[in-house]
Amino acid sequence: MLFPSLKFKVAAVQAAPVAFDLEASIRKLERFTRTASEAGADLVVFPEGFLSAYPWRYAFDATIGAREPRGRQWYARYHRSAVAIPSPEFDHLCSIARDHHVLLSIGIIEKERDTLYCTAILLSRKGELLSAHRKLIPTTALYQQGIEVYIAPNADDLPAWAASMQHIAKEGRCFVISVNQFTRVSDFPSDYPPFTAGHHDRQPDGSAWTPEAILSHGGSCIVGPLGTFIAEPVLDQEAIVYGELSRGDLVEARMDFDAVGSYSRPDVFTLTVNRKPGTNVYFSEG
């Protein structure tokens, strides 16, 4: 059991990585983990793509019918700043969870040879990998497993996103931890193409990008199993969003609705999820 006690404390870290710099981003992650651990957090959650970049405003110079050398070079840099499982960098993350005795959820760009995945990893207090969740897995499959805490690292700061988190919490009768980056242009390298003077990319009002310009306003929040906020969305600042969760609330919330109980109509509908690792190419002999 991940949370042996009835009540536990969670921390959603709303911050940006040191973009495209894996070592520096891990150091930043360790600082925030230490702070949250000292504040008594049992679970510490980092945003989508925290290791080591969410490539805001940039498609790596890929346009219809063309791929530019500069974009390929930046993609290679993106690949270098990703996390392989296993790797020395991954071992470092495990040691951070172990040293600070916390459950640690991190949004990473995972590399498996030449392929990149947007992945959320969960590490135990002993520094062991509990899960590596790559997009996309049907939500109902999570509910069926009796999920109590739904971790949602993301890159969406629009008002409707918070409403989506409330809906998931209410539908699944679970706690939802939504964690996003608070990111400015200044968090990226000075030569990052979209923000250089000669690049065509502009702010929504048409003006050139400035170091202070905000790319993601954050909006990290924690929602209870009836869809109400335990911690309201936090905007326009780097922050750790804390919440005290009680499992007793889950039992109360499921009194009148159970997403995979009678409301799921198993007599009419079924969902099959293949959890085996996929293989794209199979070889057979004559």
Short mmCIF file of C-alpha atoms in Angstrom, two decimals:
data_model
loop_
_atom_site.label_atom_id
_atom_site.label_comp_id
_atom_site.label_asym_id
_atom_site.label_seq_id
_atom_site.Cartn_x
_atom_site.Cartn_y
_atom_site.Cartn_z
CA MET A 1 0.00 0.00 0.00
CA LEU A 2 1.45 3.35 -1.07
CA PHE A 3 -0.25 5.31 1.73
CA PRO A 4 -0.54 3.12 4.85
CA SER A 5 -2.17 5.85 6.93
CA LEU A 6 -5.66 7.24 6.50
CA LYS A 7 -4.39 10.78 5.93
CA PHE A 8 -1.39 11.89 3.91
CA LYS A 9 0.15 15.08 2.49
CA VAL A 10 0.88 15.74 -1.18
CA ALA A 11 2.96 18.42 -2.90
CA ALA A 12 2.50 19.61 -6.50
CA VAL A 13 5.64 21.42 -7.67
CA GLN A 14 4.76 24.24 -10.07
CA ALA A 15 8.11 25.14 -11.61
CA ALA A 16 10.09 25.02 -14.83
CA PRO A 17 13.15 22.88 -15.51
CA VAL A 18 16.47 24.22 -16.71
CA ALA A 19 15.43 23.58 -20.29
CA PHE A 20 17.49 21.03 -22.23
CA ASP A 21 19.93 20.63 -19.32
CA LEU A 22 19.28 17.30 -17.62
CA GLU A 23 21.88 17.58 -14.85
CA ALA A 24 20.81 21.10 -13.83
CA SER A 25 17.13 20.12 -13.97
CA ILE A 26 17.77 17.13 -11.70
CA ARG A 27 19.53 19.41 -9.22
CA LYS A 28 16.50 21.72 -9.25
CA LEU A 29 14.21 18.73 -8.79
CA GLU A 30 16.24 17.63 -5.78
CA ARG A 31 15.99 21.09 -4.18
CA PHE A 32 12.21 21.14 -4.50
CA THR A 33 11.94 17.55 -3.28
CA ARG A 34 13.98 18.40 -0.20
CA THR A 35 11.76 21.42 0.53
CA ALA A 36 8.56 19.40 0.14
CA SER A 37 9.93 16.54 2.23
CA GLU A 38 10.90 18.91 5.03
CA ALA A 39 7.35 20.28 4.90
CA GLY A 40 6.05 16.78 5.58
CA ALA A 41 4.93 15.76 2.09
CA ASP A 42 4.44 12.03 1.49
CA LEU A 43 4.01 12.37 -2.29
CA VAL A 44 5.86 14.95 -4.42
CA VAL A 45 4.65 15.50 -8.01
CA PHE A 46 6.50 17.29 -10.83
CA PRO A 47 4.97 18.53 -14.12
CA GLU A 48 4.90 17.01 -17.57
CA GLY A 49 8.26 17.12 -19.30
CA PHE A 50 10.12 18.43 -16.25
CA LEU A 51 13.13 16.40 -17.35
CA SER A 52 14.20 18.17 -19.21
CA ALA A 53 12.03 20.41 -21.36
CA TYR A 54 8.58 21.02 -22.74
CA PRO A 55 9.48 22.50 -26.16
CA TRP A 56 7.15 25.47 -26.09
CA ARG A 57 6.38 27.15 -29.44
CA TYR A 58 8.76 24.95 -31.41
CA ALA A 59 8.13 22.10 -33.84
CA PHE A 60 11.86 21.69 -34.49
CA ASP A 61 11.60 23.56 -37.80
CA ALA A 62 9.40 20.82 -39.27
CA THR A 63 7.08 22.24 -41.90
CA ILE A 64 5.08 20.61 -44.69
CA GLY A 65 7.60 19.15 -47.11
CA ALA A 66 10.69 20.43 -45.28
CA ARG A 67 12.95 19.56 -42.35
CA GLU A 68 15.64 22.10 -41.52
CA PRO A 69 19.12 21.15 -40.21
CA ARG A 70 18.74 23.51 -37.24
CA GLY A 71 15.57 21.70 -36.15
CA ARG A 72 17.30 18.35 -36.33
CA GLN A 73 20.14 19.69 -34.19
CA TRP A 74 17.70 20.95 -31.56
CA TYR A 75 15.83 17.65 -31.61
CA ALA A 76 19.13 15.88 -30.95
CA ARG A 77 19.67 18.25 -28.02
CA TYR A 78 16.16 17.41 -26.79
CA HIS A 79 17.01 13.72 -27.06
CA ARG A 80 20.23 14.20 -25.08
CA SER A 81 18.30 15.89 -22.26
CA ALA A 82 15.80 13.00 -22.03
CA VAL A 83 15.93 10.20 -19.46
CA ALA A 84 16.66 6.58 -20.29
CA ILE A 85 15.42 3.76 -18.06
CA PRO A 86 17.80 2.46 -16.81
CA SER A 87 20.61 5.04 -16.77
CA PRO A 88 22.84 6.84 -14.26
CA GLU A 89 20.44 9.79 -14.36
CA PHE A 90 17.51 7.51 -13.56
CA ASP A 91 19.51 6.01 -10.68
CA HIS A 92 20.06 9.55 -9.38
CA LEU A 93 16.29 10.13 -9.37
CA CYS A 94 15.80 6.90 -7.44
CA SER A 95 18.35 8.04 -4.86
CA ILE A 96 16.52 11.36 -4.44
CA ALA A 97 13.29 9.54 -3.60
CA ARG A 98 15.16 7.24 -1.24
CA ASP A 99 17.22 9.94 0.48
CA HIS A 100 14.18 12.12 1.16
CA HIS A 101 11.86 9.17 1.87
CA VAL A 102 9.03 10.33 -0.40
CA LEU A 103 6.93 8.92 -3.18
CA LEU A 104 8.18 10.83 -6.22
CA SER A 105 6.18 11.35 -9.42
CA ILE A 106 8.10 13.00 -12.26
CA GLY A 107 7.03 13.96 -15.76
CA ILE A 108 9.95 12.98 -17.98
CA ILE A 109 10.77 12.78 -21.64
CA GLU A 110 11.77 9.13 -21.77
CA LYS A 111 14.14 7.89 -24.44
CA GLU A 112 14.25 4.31 -25.60
CA ARG A 113 17.01 4.18 -28.18
CA ASP A 114 15.97 6.78 -30.79
CA THR A 115 12.33 7.07 -29.71
CA LEU A 116 10.99 9.62 -27.22
CA TYR A 117 7.93 9.18 -25.01
CA CYS A 118 6.09 11.58 -22.73
CA THR A 119 6.13 9.53 -19.53
CA ALA A 120 5.20 9.89 -15.87
CA ILE A 121 7.32 7.77 -13.54
CA LEU A 122 6.48 6.93 -9.94
CA LEU A 123 9.31 6.08 -7.53
CA SER A 124 8.87 4.51 -4.11
CA ARG A 125 10.30 5.76 -0.82
CA LYS A 126 12.97 3.07 -1.25
CA GLY A 127 13.94 4.46 -4.64
CA GLU A 128 12.29 1.70 -6.67
CA LEU A 129 10.37 2.21 -9.92
CA LEU A 130 6.69 1.53 -9.23
CA SER A 131 5.35 2.54 -12.65
CA ALA A 132 6.26 4.23 -15.92
CA HIS A 133 3.08 5.53 -17.52
CA ARG A 134 3.36 6.54 -21.17
CA LYS A 135 0.53 8.40 -22.85
CA LEU A 136 -2.17 7.12 -23.75
CA ILE A 137 -4.04 4.67 -21.52
CA PRO A 138 -7.87 4.78 -21.30
CA THR A 139 -9.08 6.49 -18.15
CA THR A 140 -11.62 3.81 -17.30
CA ALA A 141 -8.80 1.27 -17.05
CA LEU A 142 -7.35 3.36 -14.22
CA TYR A 143 -10.67 3.57 -12.40
CA GLN A 144 -11.05 -0.22 -12.67
CA GLN A 145 -7.80 -0.67 -10.75
CA GLY A 146 -9.29 1.17 -7.79
CA ILE A 147 -7.28 4.35 -8.29
CA GLU A 148 -7.35 6.68 -5.30
CA VAL A 149 -4.88 9.40 -6.37
CA TYR A 150 -4.93 10.40 -10.04
CA ILE A 151 -1.67 12.18 -10.93
CA ALA A 152 -2.04 14.54 -13.88
CA PRO A 153 1.21 16.19 -15.00
CA ASN A 154 0.25 18.47 -17.88
CA ALA A 155 1.04 21.55 -19.95
CA ASP A 156 -2.36 23.26 -20.01
CA ASP A 157 -2.98 26.52 -18.15
CA LEU A 158 -6.38 27.36 -19.66
CA PRO A 159 -9.34 27.81 -17.28
CA ALA A 160 -11.16 24.85 -18.82
CA TRP A 161 -8.35 22.52 -17.72
CA ALA A 162 -9.17 23.01 -14.04
CA ALA A 163 -12.77 22.11 -14.84
CA SER A 164 -11.53 18.93 -16.54
CA MET A 165 -9.61 18.00 -13.40
CA GLN A 166 -12.74 18.56 -11.31
CA HIS A 167 -14.72 16.35 -13.68
CA ILE A 168 -12.17 13.51 -13.52
CA ALA A 169 -12.13 13.68 -9.73
CA LYS A 170 -15.93 13.66 -9.55
CA GLU A 171 -16.32 10.95 -12.20
CA GLY A 172 -13.64 8.67 -10.74
CA ARG A 173 -14.40 9.56 -7.11
CA CYS A 174 -10.68 10.01 -6.59
CA PHE A 175 -8.20 12.71 -5.64
CA VAL A 176 -6.59 14.52 -8.59
CA ILE A 177 -3.20 16.23 -8.43
CA SER A 178 -2.82 18.50 -11.45
CA VAL A 179 0.69 19.92 -11.85
CA ASN A 180 1.91 22.25 -14.59
CA GLN A 181 5.03 24.32 -15.13
CA PHE A 182 5.21 28.05 -14.52
CA THR A 183 7.50 29.01 -17.39
CA ARG A 184 8.94 32.22 -18.81
CA VAL A 185 11.00 32.81 -21.93
CA SER A 186 14.01 33.36 -19.64
CA ASP A 187 13.84 29.68 -18.60
CA PHE A 188 15.08 28.69 -22.06
CA PRO A 189 18.58 28.99 -23.58
CA SER A 190 19.24 32.37 -25.19
CA ASP A 191 19.70 30.70 -28.60
CA TYR A 192 16.43 28.72 -28.47
CA PRO A 193 15.10 29.49 -31.98
CA PRO A 194 11.50 30.67 -31.35
CA PHE A 195 12.68 33.43 -29.01
CA THR A 196 15.59 34.80 -31.04
CA ALA A 197 15.21 38.20 -32.68
CA GLY A 198 15.14 36.93 -36.26
CA HIS A 199 12.59 34.16 -35.75
CA HIS A 200 9.06 34.53 -37.11
CA ASP A 201 7.37 33.39 -33.89
CA ARG A 202 5.60 36.13 -31.93
CA GLN A 203 3.53 36.63 -28.81
CA PRO A 204 -0.26 36.40 -29.21
CA ASP A 205 -0.47 40.20 -29.56
CA GLY A 206 2.06 40.14 -32.40
CA SER A 207 4.97 41.61 -30.45
CA ALA A 208 8.42 40.05 -30.13
CA TRP A 209 9.13 37.75 -27.23
CA THR A 210 10.79 39.26 -24.16
CA PRO A 211 12.60 37.41 -21.34
CA GLU A 212 9.76 38.21 -18.92
CA ALA A 213 7.02 36.85 -21.22
CA ILE A 214 5.07 33.98 -19.66
CA LEU A 215 4.67 30.78 -21.67
CA SER A 216 2.71 28.81 -19.09
CA HIS A 217 0.85 30.44 -16.21
CA GLY A 218 0.73 27.23 -14.17
CA GLY A 219 -2.65 26.50 -12.63
CA SER A 220 -1.53 23.55 -10.50
CA CYS A 221 -4.27 22.39 -8.14
CA ILE A 222 -5.50 19.51 -6.00
CA VAL A 223 -9.09 18.29 -6.26
CA GLY A 224 -11.14 16.12 -3.91
CA PRO A 225 -13.33 13.14 -4.90
CA LEU A 226 -16.48 15.25 -5.11
CA GLY A 227 -14.88 17.67 -7.57
CA THR A 228 -14.18 20.45 -5.07
CA PHE A 229 -10.77 22.07 -4.70
CA ILE A 230 -8.54 21.05 -1.83
CA ALA A 231 -6.00 23.53 -3.19
CA GLU A 232 -7.19 26.16 -5.68
CA PRO A 233 -5.27 26.66 -8.96
CA VAL A 234 -2.10 28.72 -8.43
CA LEU A 235 -1.19 31.07 -11.28
CA ASP A 236 1.76 33.22 -12.34
CA GLN A 237 4.31 32.07 -9.79
CA GLU A 238 6.70 29.28 -8.97
CA ALA A 239 5.21 27.38 -6.05
CA ILE A 240 4.70 24.10 -4.25
CA VAL A 241 0.99 23.40 -3.88
CA TYR A 242 0.23 21.27 -0.82
CA GLY A 243 -2.85 19.29 0.12
CA GLU A 244 -3.85 17.07 3.05
CA LEU A 245 -5.77 14.04 1.73
CA SER A 246 -7.95 11.65 3.71
CA ARG A 247 -8.96 8.25 2.39
CA GLY A 248 -12.18 8.48 4.36
CA ASP A 249 -13.35 11.04 1.82
CA LEU A 250 -13.13 8.38 -0.92
CA VAL A 251 -15.52 6.04 0.86
CA GLU A 252 -18.01 8.84 1.45
CA ALA A 253 -17.78 10.03 -2.18
CA ARG A 254 -18.42 6.55 -3.58
CA MET A 255 -21.62 6.09 -1.59
CA ASP A 256 -23.75 7.33 -4.50
CA PHE A 257 -21.50 6.77 -7.53
CA ASP A 258 -18.92 4.16 -8.54
CA ALA A 259 -17.49 4.56 -12.04
CA VAL A 260 -16.67 0.87 -12.42
CA GLY A 261 -19.46 -0.50 -10.25
CA SER A 262 -23.13 -0.58 -11.21
CA TYR A 263 -22.86 2.70 -13.10
CA SER A 264 -20.44 1.15 -15.61
CA ARG A 265 -23.12 -1.32 -16.84
CA PRO A 266 -20.83 -4.36 -17.22
CA ASP A 267 -23.83 -6.27 -18.53
CA VAL A 268 -23.77 -4.04 -21.62
CA PHE A 269 -20.26 -2.55 -22.00
CA THR A 270 -16.75 -3.95 -21.72
CA LEU A 271 -13.31 -2.39 -22.27
CA THR A 272 -10.21 -4.41 -23.09
CA VAL A 273 -6.77 -2.93 -22.40
CA ASN A 274 -3.66 -4.74 -23.65
CA ARG A 275 -0.88 -4.01 -21.13
CA LYS A 276 1.80 -6.06 -22.88
CA PRO A 277 4.75 -4.08 -24.32
CA GLY A 278 4.03 -3.46 -27.99
CA THR A 279 6.15 -4.69 -30.89
CA ASN A 280 5.69 -3.04 -34.27
CA VAL A 281 7.56 -5.56 -36.41
CA TYR A 282 7.40 -9.36 -36.20
CA PHE A 283 9.77 -11.68 -38.05
CA SER A 284 8.89 -15.19 -39.14
CA GLU A 285 10.81 -17.79 -41.09
CA GLY A 286 9.31 -18.93 -44.45
#
